[in-house]
Amino acid sequence: MTWLPENLDLLLRLTGTHLFQSVLPVVLGLLISVPLARMASGSRWLRPVTINGAALLYTIPSLTLFVVLPVILGTRITSITNVIVALTVYVIAILVRSCTDAFESVDPAVLQAATAMGYTRTQRFWAVELPLAVPVMLAGVRTALVANISMVSVGAVIGVQSLGTLFTDGLRRSIAEEILVGVVVTVVLAVLLDQVLRLAGLFLTRWQRPGRVDTRTRLAATGGAA
Amino acid sequence: MNLLSGMWQWLTDPTNWTGTGAIPARMLEHVAYSGVVMLVAVLVAVPLGLLVGHTGRGAGVVIGVSGALRALPTLGLLTLFSLLMGLGLVPPLLALVILAVPPILTATYAGVAEVDPAVKDAAKAQGMTPGQVLGHVEVPLALPVAMGGIRNAALQVIATATVAAYINLGGLGRYLIDGLAVRDYSRMLGSVLLVAVLALAADAVLAALQRAVSSPGIRTSPTEK
């Protein structure tokens, strides 16, 4: 155990950039996938196009995208942009499907009820449809984030810095400890962020927790203090 | 676009199609790596998934462990294994098996666990032994879901097997790593196309296999993607 104490600064810096490279694509991918999925759900022609297209995107090896994107985007090969764009593509590949499923999981009767209560289409989307789609959507987001955290490290092969740098550097210098530290930190990062998302999901779908919400509504209904 | 024409030139150059290290040889290596990996992964994950799904015991452990395995970076495992075990085929294949097991395991488990309990009770009421219930009822009903997991794993393995070239092995990744070293984009793009073709071909074969092994009773069910 000599590598770790001497390289804490490096580890911290690489963890930071690793985190950035795995989280930003999920945010970007979500912003693109949600409207796309909303349009695709229930559409006879757009749905198969997006679902099959997304499945096809996922067959492209990550290393390949990292290499090809600089040529298409005109960026330097070691630029972080390539990794961000490539991973955003993968996130879309995962999320278009799960977001489409999510919107289709919303009970049409609930939507009709909202319309009957006078919600406009926009209000209904933000207040009813989107919140109800969150649970299924979140499952996709969690899959995408965990996959990303593991995939970011592949960028190290072409020289983009991340925790993967510890793998390539460790192999070149024959330091098993360096690689092991990289693997462990990657897994810890994945587990931690997954839990953060799980908690965020609980927060976003508070009506699903039966006990608490029930009592509160019951109290409110009987005029008691919540 | 001269990039695409460069790729086309590389792909159609006859010297790239003969001899050692030529496209057919690299494709064969790639298929061999992926095939061995998938065989081992299926042999490990399917029986385990069936067992857990059938007994219902250890489901939490299986889901937790496959979640953790999914988070393991394949490149990290690849470099670590090859450093600890030396060069050769075992380290990359082991790393790829670890990549392939979780999707197959969870899909097999989910397929068996999702079988309607009423159907299993009916089978038991007809006098089937637990082994018969598993073999004649649960396995056929779970097959479409399990095959979905196997197809998913195969796509990932074929795409990721390119990384094996990083530790001086063959396969289509060779073109990617060697091309990268000399900034030969035609070669890299060409290899990308070959990997995609391989992945799509493998998926088509597995889809045909899925149809062939599906029980006629569930062939019209919408579970198949």
Coordinates of C-alpha atoms in Angstrom, one line a residue:
Chain A
M1 CA 0.0 0.0 0.0
T2 CA 2.3 2.7 -1.2
W3 CA 0.6 4.1 -4.3
L4 CA -2.6 5.4 -2.6
P5 CA -1.1 7.6 0.1
E6 CA 1.2 9.3 -2.4
N7 CA -1.4 9.9 -5.1
L8 CA -4.4 11.1 -3.1
D9 CA -4.5 14.4 -5.0
L10 CA -4.4 12.6 -8.4
L11 CA -7.2 10.3 -7.2
L12 CA -9.4 13.2 -6.1
R13 CA -8.9 15.1 -9.4
L14 CA -9.6 12.0 -11.5
T15 CA -12.7 11.2 -9.4
G16 CA -13.9 14.7 -10.0
T17 CA -13.5 14.6 -13.8
H18 CA -14.9 11.1 -13.9
L19 CA -18.0 12.2 -12.0
F20 CA -18.5 15.2 -14.4
Q21 CA -18.1 12.9 -17.5
S22 CA -20.7 10.4 -16.2
V23 CA -23.3 12.8 -14.8
L24 CA -23.5 15.5 -17.5
P25 CA -24.4 13.0 -20.3
V26 CA -27.3 11.7 -18.2
V27 CA -28.7 15.2 -17.8
L28 CA -28.3 16.0 -21.5
G29 CA -29.6 12.6 -22.5
L30 CA -32.7 13.1 -20.3
L31 CA -33.4 16.5 -21.7
I32 CA -33.4 15.0 -25.2
S33 CA -35.1 11.7 -24.5
V34 CA -38.1 13.0 -22.6
P35 CA -39.6 15.1 -25.4
L36 CA -38.6 12.4 -27.9
A37 CA -40.3 9.7 -25.9
R38 CA -43.4 11.8 -25.2
M39 CA -43.8 12.2 -29.0
A40 CA -43.1 8.6 -29.7
S41 CA -45.4 7.1 -27.1
G42 CA -48.6 6.2 -28.7
S43 CA -47.4 7.2 -32.2
R44 CA -47.8 4.4 -34.7
W45 CA -44.8 5.4 -36.9
L46 CA -42.4 7.3 -34.6
R47 CA -42.4 4.7 -31.8
P48 CA -40.8 1.8 -33.8
V49 CA -38.4 4.3 -35.4
T50 CA -37.1 5.7 -32.1
I51 CA -37.1 2.3 -30.2
N52 CA -35.3 0.4 -32.9
G53 CA -32.9 3.3 -33.6
A54 CA -32.0 3.5 -30.0
A55 CA -31.3 -0.2 -29.8
L56 CA -29.1 0.1 -32.9
L57 CA -27.1 3.0 -31.3
Y58 CA -26.3 0.7 -28.3
T59 CA -24.4 -1.8 -30.5
I60 CA -21.7 0.8 -31.3
P61 CA -18.6 0.0 -29.1
S62 CA -17.8 2.9 -26.8
L63 CA -14.2 2.9 -27.8
T64 CA -15.3 3.4 -31.4
L65 CA -17.5 6.4 -30.6
F66 CA -14.7 8.0 -28.7
V67 CA -12.4 7.6 -31.7
V68 CA -14.9 8.6 -34.4
L69 CA -16.5 11.6 -32.8
P70 CA -13.4 13.8 -33.0
V71 CA -13.4 13.3 -36.8
I72 CA -17.1 14.3 -37.0
L73 CA -17.1 17.1 -34.4
G74 CA -13.7 18.4 -35.3
T75 CA -12.5 18.2 -31.6
R76 CA -9.1 17.0 -30.5
I77 CA -9.0 13.3 -29.8
T78 CA -8.2 13.7 -26.2
S79 CA -10.9 16.2 -25.7
I80 CA -13.5 15.6 -22.9
T81 CA -16.3 16.6 -25.3
N82 CA -16.0 13.4 -27.3
V83 CA -16.7 11.3 -24.1
I84 CA -19.6 13.6 -23.1
V85 CA -21.2 13.4 -26.6
A86 CA -20.6 9.6 -26.9
L87 CA -22.1 8.9 -23.5
T88 CA -25.0 11.2 -24.2
V89 CA -25.7 9.0 -27.2
Y90 CA -25.7 5.8 -25.0
V91 CA -27.9 7.5 -22.4
I92 CA -30.4 8.4 -25.2
A93 CA -30.2 4.8 -26.4
I94 CA -31.3 3.6 -22.9
L95 CA -33.7 6.4 -22.0
V96 CA -35.8 6.7 -25.1
R97 CA -37.0 3.2 -24.5
S98 CA -37.6 3.5 -20.8
C99 CA -39.2 7.0 -21.1
T100 CA -41.6 5.7 -23.8
D101 CA -42.5 2.9 -21.5
A102 CA -42.9 5.4 -18.7
F103 CA -45.3 7.6 -20.5
E104 CA -47.3 4.5 -21.7
S105 CA -47.5 3.3 -18.1
V106 CA -49.6 6.3 -17.1
D107 CA -53.2 5.3 -16.8
P108 CA -55.3 7.0 -19.5
A109 CA -58.2 7.3 -17.2
V110 CA -56.1 9.6 -14.9
L111 CA -55.3 11.8 -17.9
Q112 CA -58.9 12.0 -18.9
A113 CA -59.8 12.9 -15.3
A114 CA -57.2 15.7 -15.4
T115 CA -58.7 17.0 -18.7
A116 CA -62.2 16.8 -17.2
M117 CA -61.0 18.9 -14.3
G118 CA -60.0 21.6 -16.7
Y119 CA -56.3 21.1 -17.1
T120 CA -54.9 22.4 -20.3
R121 CA -52.6 20.0 -22.3
T122 CA -49.4 21.7 -20.9
Q123 CA -50.7 21.8 -17.4
R124 CA -51.7 18.2 -17.6
F125 CA -48.2 17.2 -18.9
W126 CA -46.3 19.0 -16.1
A127 CA -48.7 18.3 -13.2
V128 CA -50.0 14.8 -14.0
E129 CA -48.3 12.9 -16.8
L130 CA -44.6 13.7 -16.1
P131 CA -44.8 13.0 -12.3
L132 CA -46.7 9.7 -12.9
A133 CA -44.1 8.7 -15.4
V134 CA -41.2 9.3 -13.0
P135 CA -41.0 5.8 -11.4
V136 CA -40.5 3.9 -14.7
M137 CA -38.3 6.7 -16.0
L138 CA -36.1 6.6 -13.0
A139 CA -35.3 2.9 -13.4
G140 CA -33.9 3.8 -16.9
V141 CA -31.9 6.8 -15.5
R142 CA -30.4 4.6 -12.8
T143 CA -29.3 2.0 -15.4
A144 CA -27.9 4.7 -17.6
L145 CA -25.9 6.3 -14.8
V146 CA -24.4 3.1 -13.6
A147 CA -23.5 2.1 -17.2
N148 CA -21.9 5.5 -17.7
I149 CA -19.8 5.4 -14.7
S150 CA -18.3 2.1 -15.9
M151 CA -18.0 3.3 -19.5
V152 CA -16.3 6.6 -18.8
S153 CA -13.1 4.8 -18.0
V154 CA -12.7 3.4 -21.6
G155 CA -11.9 7.0 -22.6
A156 CA -8.5 6.5 -20.9
V157 CA -7.5 4.2 -23.8
I158 CA -7.5 7.2 -26.1
G159 CA -6.0 9.5 -23.5
V160 CA -9.1 11.3 -22.0
Q161 CA -8.4 11.6 -18.2
S162 CA -10.8 9.8 -15.8
L163 CA -10.5 7.0 -13.2
G164 CA -9.7 4.8 -16.3
T165 CA -6.4 6.6 -16.4
L166 CA -5.5 4.6 -13.3
F167 CA -6.1 1.4 -15.3
T168 CA -3.9 2.3 -18.3
D169 CA -1.2 3.9 -16.2
G170 CA -1.3 1.0 -13.7
L171 CA -0.9 -1.6 -16.5
R172 CA 1.9 0.3 -18.1
R173 CA 3.8 0.7 -14.8
S174 CA 2.7 -2.7 -13.4
I175 CA 1.1 -1.3 -10.2
A176 CA -1.8 -3.6 -9.4
E177 CA -2.7 -1.4 -6.4
E178 CA -3.4 1.6 -8.7
I179 CA -5.8 -0.4 -10.9
L180 CA -7.5 -1.9 -7.8
V181 CA -8.0 1.6 -6.3
G182 CA -9.5 2.7 -9.6
V183 CA -11.9 -0.2 -9.7
V184 CA -13.0 0.2 -6.1
V185 CA -13.6 3.9 -6.4
T186 CA -15.6 3.4 -9.6
V187 CA -17.8 0.9 -8.0
V188 CA -18.3 3.1 -4.8
L189 CA -19.1 6.0 -7.1
A190 CA -21.7 3.9 -8.9
V191 CA -23.3 2.7 -5.7
L192 CA -23.4 6.1 -4.1
L193 CA -24.9 7.9 -7.1
D194 CA -27.4 5.1 -7.6
Q195 CA -28.6 5.6 -4.0
V196 CA -28.8 9.3 -4.5
L197 CA -31.1 8.7 -7.5
R198 CA -33.2 6.2 -5.5
L199 CA -33.7 8.8 -2.8
A200 CA -34.5 11.5 -5.4
G201 CA -37.1 9.1 -6.8
L202 CA -38.7 8.6 -3.3
F203 CA -38.8 12.4 -3.0
L204 CA -40.3 12.9 -6.4
T205 CA -43.0 10.3 -5.9
R206 CA -44.0 11.0 -2.3
W207 CA -47.6 10.0 -3.0
Q208 CA -46.5 6.4 -3.4
R209 CA -45.4 6.1 0.2
P210 CA -48.7 4.7 1.6
G211 CA -48.4 5.4 5.3
R212 CA -47.4 9.0 5.6
V213 CA -49.2 10.5 2.7
D214 CA -52.4 8.6 3.6
T215 CA -52.4 10.0 7.1
R216 CA -51.7 13.5 5.9
T217 CA -54.6 13.5 3.4
R218 CA -56.9 11.9 5.9
L219 CA -56.0 14.6 8.5
A220 CA -56.4 17.3 5.9
A221 CA -59.8 15.8 4.9
T222 CA -61.0 15.8 8.5
G223 CA -59.8 19.3 8.9
G224 CA -57.0 18.4 11.3
A225 CA -53.4 19.8 11.2
A226 CA -51.1 17.9 8.9
Chain B
M1 CA -17.2 12.8 -47.5
N2 CA -13.6 11.6 -47.8
L3 CA -13.8 9.9 -44.5
L4 CA -16.4 7.5 -45.7
S5 CA -14.6 6.9 -49.0
G6 CA -11.4 6.2 -47.0
M7 CA -13.3 3.7 -45.0
W8 CA -14.7 2.1 -48.1
Q9 CA -11.3 2.0 -49.7
W10 CA -9.9 0.2 -46.6
L11 CA -12.8 -2.2 -46.5
T12 CA -12.5 -3.1 -50.2
D13 CA -8.7 -3.2 -50.4
P14 CA -8.0 -6.8 -51.3
T15 CA -4.7 -6.9 -49.3
N16 CA -6.8 -6.4 -46.2
W17 CA -8.7 -9.6 -46.9
T18 CA -6.0 -12.2 -47.1
G19 CA -3.2 -13.5 -44.9
T20 CA -2.8 -13.4 -41.1
G21 CA -4.2 -10.3 -39.4
A22 CA -6.6 -9.8 -42.3
I23 CA -10.3 -9.0 -41.9
P24 CA -11.6 -12.6 -42.0
A25 CA -9.1 -13.8 -39.5
R26 CA -9.8 -10.9 -37.1
M27 CA -13.5 -11.4 -37.5
L28 CA -13.1 -15.1 -36.7
E29 CA -11.0 -14.2 -33.6
H30 CA -13.7 -11.7 -32.5
V31 CA -16.4 -14.3 -33.0
A32 CA -14.4 -16.9 -31.1
Y33 CA -13.7 -14.7 -28.1
S34 CA -17.4 -13.6 -27.9
G35 CA -18.6 -17.2 -28.4
V36 CA -16.5 -18.6 -25.6
V37 CA -17.5 -15.8 -23.3
M38 CA -21.2 -16.2 -24.0
L39 CA -21.0 -19.9 -23.6
V40 CA -19.3 -19.7 -20.2
A41 CA -21.6 -16.8 -19.1
V42 CA -24.7 -18.8 -20.1
L43 CA -23.5 -21.9 -18.3
V44 CA -23.0 -19.9 -15.1
A45 CA -25.9 -17.5 -15.2
V46 CA -28.8 -19.6 -16.6
P47 CA -28.7 -22.4 -14.0
L48 CA -28.2 -19.9 -11.2
G49 CA -31.1 -17.8 -12.5
L50 CA -33.4 -20.8 -12.8
L51 CA -32.5 -22.0 -9.3
V52 CA -33.1 -18.6 -7.7
G53 CA -36.3 -18.0 -9.7
H54 CA -37.6 -21.5 -9.0
T55 CA -36.9 -21.5 -5.2
G56 CA -37.4 -17.8 -4.7
R57 CA -34.5 -17.9 -2.3
G58 CA -31.6 -15.5 -2.6
A59 CA -33.4 -13.2 -5.0
G60 CA -32.2 -10.1 -3.1
V61 CA -28.6 -11.4 -3.2
V62 CA -28.8 -12.1 -7.0
I63 CA -30.2 -8.6 -7.8
G64 CA -27.7 -6.9 -5.5
V65 CA -24.7 -8.8 -6.8
S66 CA -25.6 -8.3 -10.5
G67 CA -26.1 -4.6 -9.8
A68 CA -22.6 -4.4 -8.3
L69 CA -21.1 -6.5 -11.1
R70 CA -22.6 -4.1 -13.7
A71 CA -20.8 -1.2 -12.0
L72 CA -17.4 -2.9 -12.4
P73 CA -15.5 -1.2 -15.2
T74 CA -14.5 -3.8 -17.8
L75 CA -11.3 -2.0 -18.7
G76 CA -10.2 -2.0 -15.0
L77 CA -10.9 -5.8 -14.7
L78 CA -9.0 -6.4 -18.0
T79 CA -5.9 -4.5 -16.9
L80 CA -6.0 -5.9 -13.3
F81 CA -6.4 -9.5 -14.5
S82 CA -3.7 -9.3 -17.1
L83 CA -1.4 -7.7 -14.6
L84 CA -2.1 -10.4 -12.0
M85 CA -2.4 -13.4 -14.3
G86 CA 0.0 -12.4 -17.1
L87 CA -0.8 -12.0 -20.8
G88 CA -2.9 -14.5 -22.6
L89 CA -6.6 -15.2 -23.3
V90 CA -7.8 -15.9 -19.8
P91 CA -7.8 -12.4 -18.4
P92 CA -9.8 -10.6 -21.1
L93 CA -12.2 -13.5 -21.4
L94 CA -12.8 -13.5 -17.7
A95 CA -13.4 -9.8 -17.7
L96 CA -15.9 -10.2 -20.5
V97 CA -17.7 -13.1 -18.7
I98 CA -18.1 -10.8 -15.7
L99 CA -19.7 -8.3 -18.1
A100 CA -22.0 -10.8 -19.6
V101 CA -23.3 -12.6 -16.5
P102 CA -25.5 -9.9 -14.9
P103 CA -27.9 -9.3 -17.8
I104 CA -28.4 -13.0 -18.3
L105 CA -28.7 -13.8 -14.6
T106 CA -31.3 -11.1 -13.9
A107 CA -33.3 -11.8 -17.1
T108 CA -33.4 -15.6 -16.4
Y109 CA -34.4 -14.9 -12.8
A110 CA -37.0 -12.4 -13.8
G111 CA -38.4 -14.7 -16.4
V112 CA -38.9 -17.6 -13.9
A113 CA -40.1 -15.3 -11.1
E114 CA -42.7 -13.7 -13.4
V115 CA -44.4 -17.0 -14.2
D116 CA -48.0 -16.8 -13.0
P117 CA -48.2 -18.8 -9.7
A118 CA -51.7 -20.1 -10.8
V119 CA -50.0 -21.8 -13.7
K120 CA -47.4 -23.5 -11.4
D121 CA -50.1 -24.5 -9.0
A122 CA -52.1 -26.0 -11.9
A123 CA -49.0 -28.0 -13.0
K124 CA -48.5 -29.2 -9.5
A125 CA -52.2 -30.2 -9.2
Q126 CA -51.8 -32.2 -12.4
G127 CA -49.2 -34.3 -10.5
M128 CA -46.0 -32.8 -11.9
T129 CA -42.9 -33.2 -9.8
P130 CA -40.9 -30.0 -8.9
G131 CA -38.4 -30.9 -11.6
Q132 CA -41.2 -31.3 -14.2
V133 CA -42.7 -28.0 -13.2
L134 CA -39.4 -26.4 -13.8
G135 CA -38.6 -28.1 -17.0
H136 CA -42.1 -28.2 -18.7
V137 CA -43.7 -25.0 -17.3
E138 CA -41.2 -22.5 -15.9
V139 CA -38.4 -22.8 -18.4
P140 CA -40.6 -22.6 -21.5
L141 CA -42.5 -19.6 -20.1
A142 CA -39.3 -17.9 -18.9
L143 CA -37.5 -18.4 -22.2
P144 CA -38.5 -15.3 -24.1
V145 CA -37.4 -13.0 -21.2
A146 CA -34.2 -15.0 -20.6
M147 CA -33.3 -14.9 -24.3
G148 CA -33.8 -11.1 -24.2
G149 CA -31.1 -11.0 -21.5
I150 CA -28.8 -13.3 -23.6
R151 CA -29.2 -11.1 -26.7
N152 CA -28.5 -8.0 -24.6
A153 CA -25.3 -9.6 -23.2
A154 CA -24.2 -10.7 -26.6
L155 CA -24.4 -7.2 -28.0
Q156 CA -22.4 -5.9 -25.1
V157 CA -19.8 -8.6 -25.3
I158 CA -19.3 -8.2 -29.1
A159 CA -18.9 -4.4 -28.7
T160 CA -16.6 -4.6 -25.6
A161 CA -14.4 -7.4 -27.0
T162 CA -12.7 -4.7 -29.0
V163 CA -11.1 -3.6 -25.7
A164 CA -9.2 -7.0 -25.6
A165 CA -6.9 -5.6 -28.3
Y166 CA -5.6 -3.1 -25.7
I167 CA -3.7 -5.9 -24.0
N168 CA -2.2 -7.1 -27.3
L169 CA -4.8 -9.7 -28.3
G170 CA -6.6 -10.1 -31.6
G171 CA -10.1 -9.5 -32.7
L172 CA -11.5 -6.5 -34.5
G173 CA -10.3 -4.2 -31.8
R174 CA -6.8 -4.7 -33.2
Y175 CA -7.7 -2.3 -36.1
L176 CA -9.0 0.2 -33.7
I177 CA -5.9 0.3 -31.4
D178 CA -3.4 0.0 -34.2
G179 CA -5.3 2.6 -36.3
L180 CA -5.4 4.9 -33.3
A181 CA -1.6 4.6 -32.9
V182 CA -1.0 5.9 -36.4
R183 CA -4.2 8.1 -36.6
D184 CA -5.5 6.0 -39.5
Y185 CA -9.2 6.9 -39.4
S186 CA -10.1 4.8 -42.4
R187 CA -9.0 1.7 -40.6
M188 CA -10.7 2.6 -37.4
L189 CA -14.0 3.5 -39.1
G190 CA -13.8 0.3 -41.1
S191 CA -13.5 -1.8 -38.0
V192 CA -16.4 0.0 -36.5
L193 CA -18.6 -1.0 -39.3
L194 CA -17.4 -4.6 -39.1
V195 CA -18.2 -4.8 -35.3
A196 CA -21.7 -3.4 -36.0
V197 CA -22.3 -5.9 -38.7
L198 CA -21.1 -8.7 -36.4
A199 CA -23.4 -7.5 -33.6
L200 CA -26.4 -7.2 -35.8
A201 CA -25.7 -10.7 -37.3
A202 CA -25.3 -12.2 -33.9
D203 CA -28.6 -10.6 -32.8
A204 CA -30.4 -11.9 -35.8
V205 CA -29.0 -15.5 -35.2
L206 CA -30.1 -15.3 -31.5
A207 CA -33.6 -14.0 -32.5
A208 CA -34.0 -16.9 -34.9
L209 CA -32.8 -19.3 -32.2
Q210 CA -35.3 -17.7 -29.8
R211 CA -38.1 -18.4 -32.3
A212 CA -36.9 -21.9 -32.9
V213 CA -36.8 -22.9 -29.2
S214 CA -40.0 -21.0 -28.1
S215 CA -42.8 -23.3 -27.2
P216 CA -45.7 -23.1 -29.8
G217 CA -48.0 -22.3 -26.9
I218 CA -46.4 -18.9 -26.2
R219 CA -45.2 -18.0 -29.7
T220 CA -47.9 -15.5 -30.2
S221 CA -47.4 -13.8 -26.8
P222 CA -46.4 -10.2 -26.8
T223 CA -43.5 -10.8 -24.4
E224 CA -41.2 -11.1 -27.4
K225 CA -39.7 -7.7 -28.1

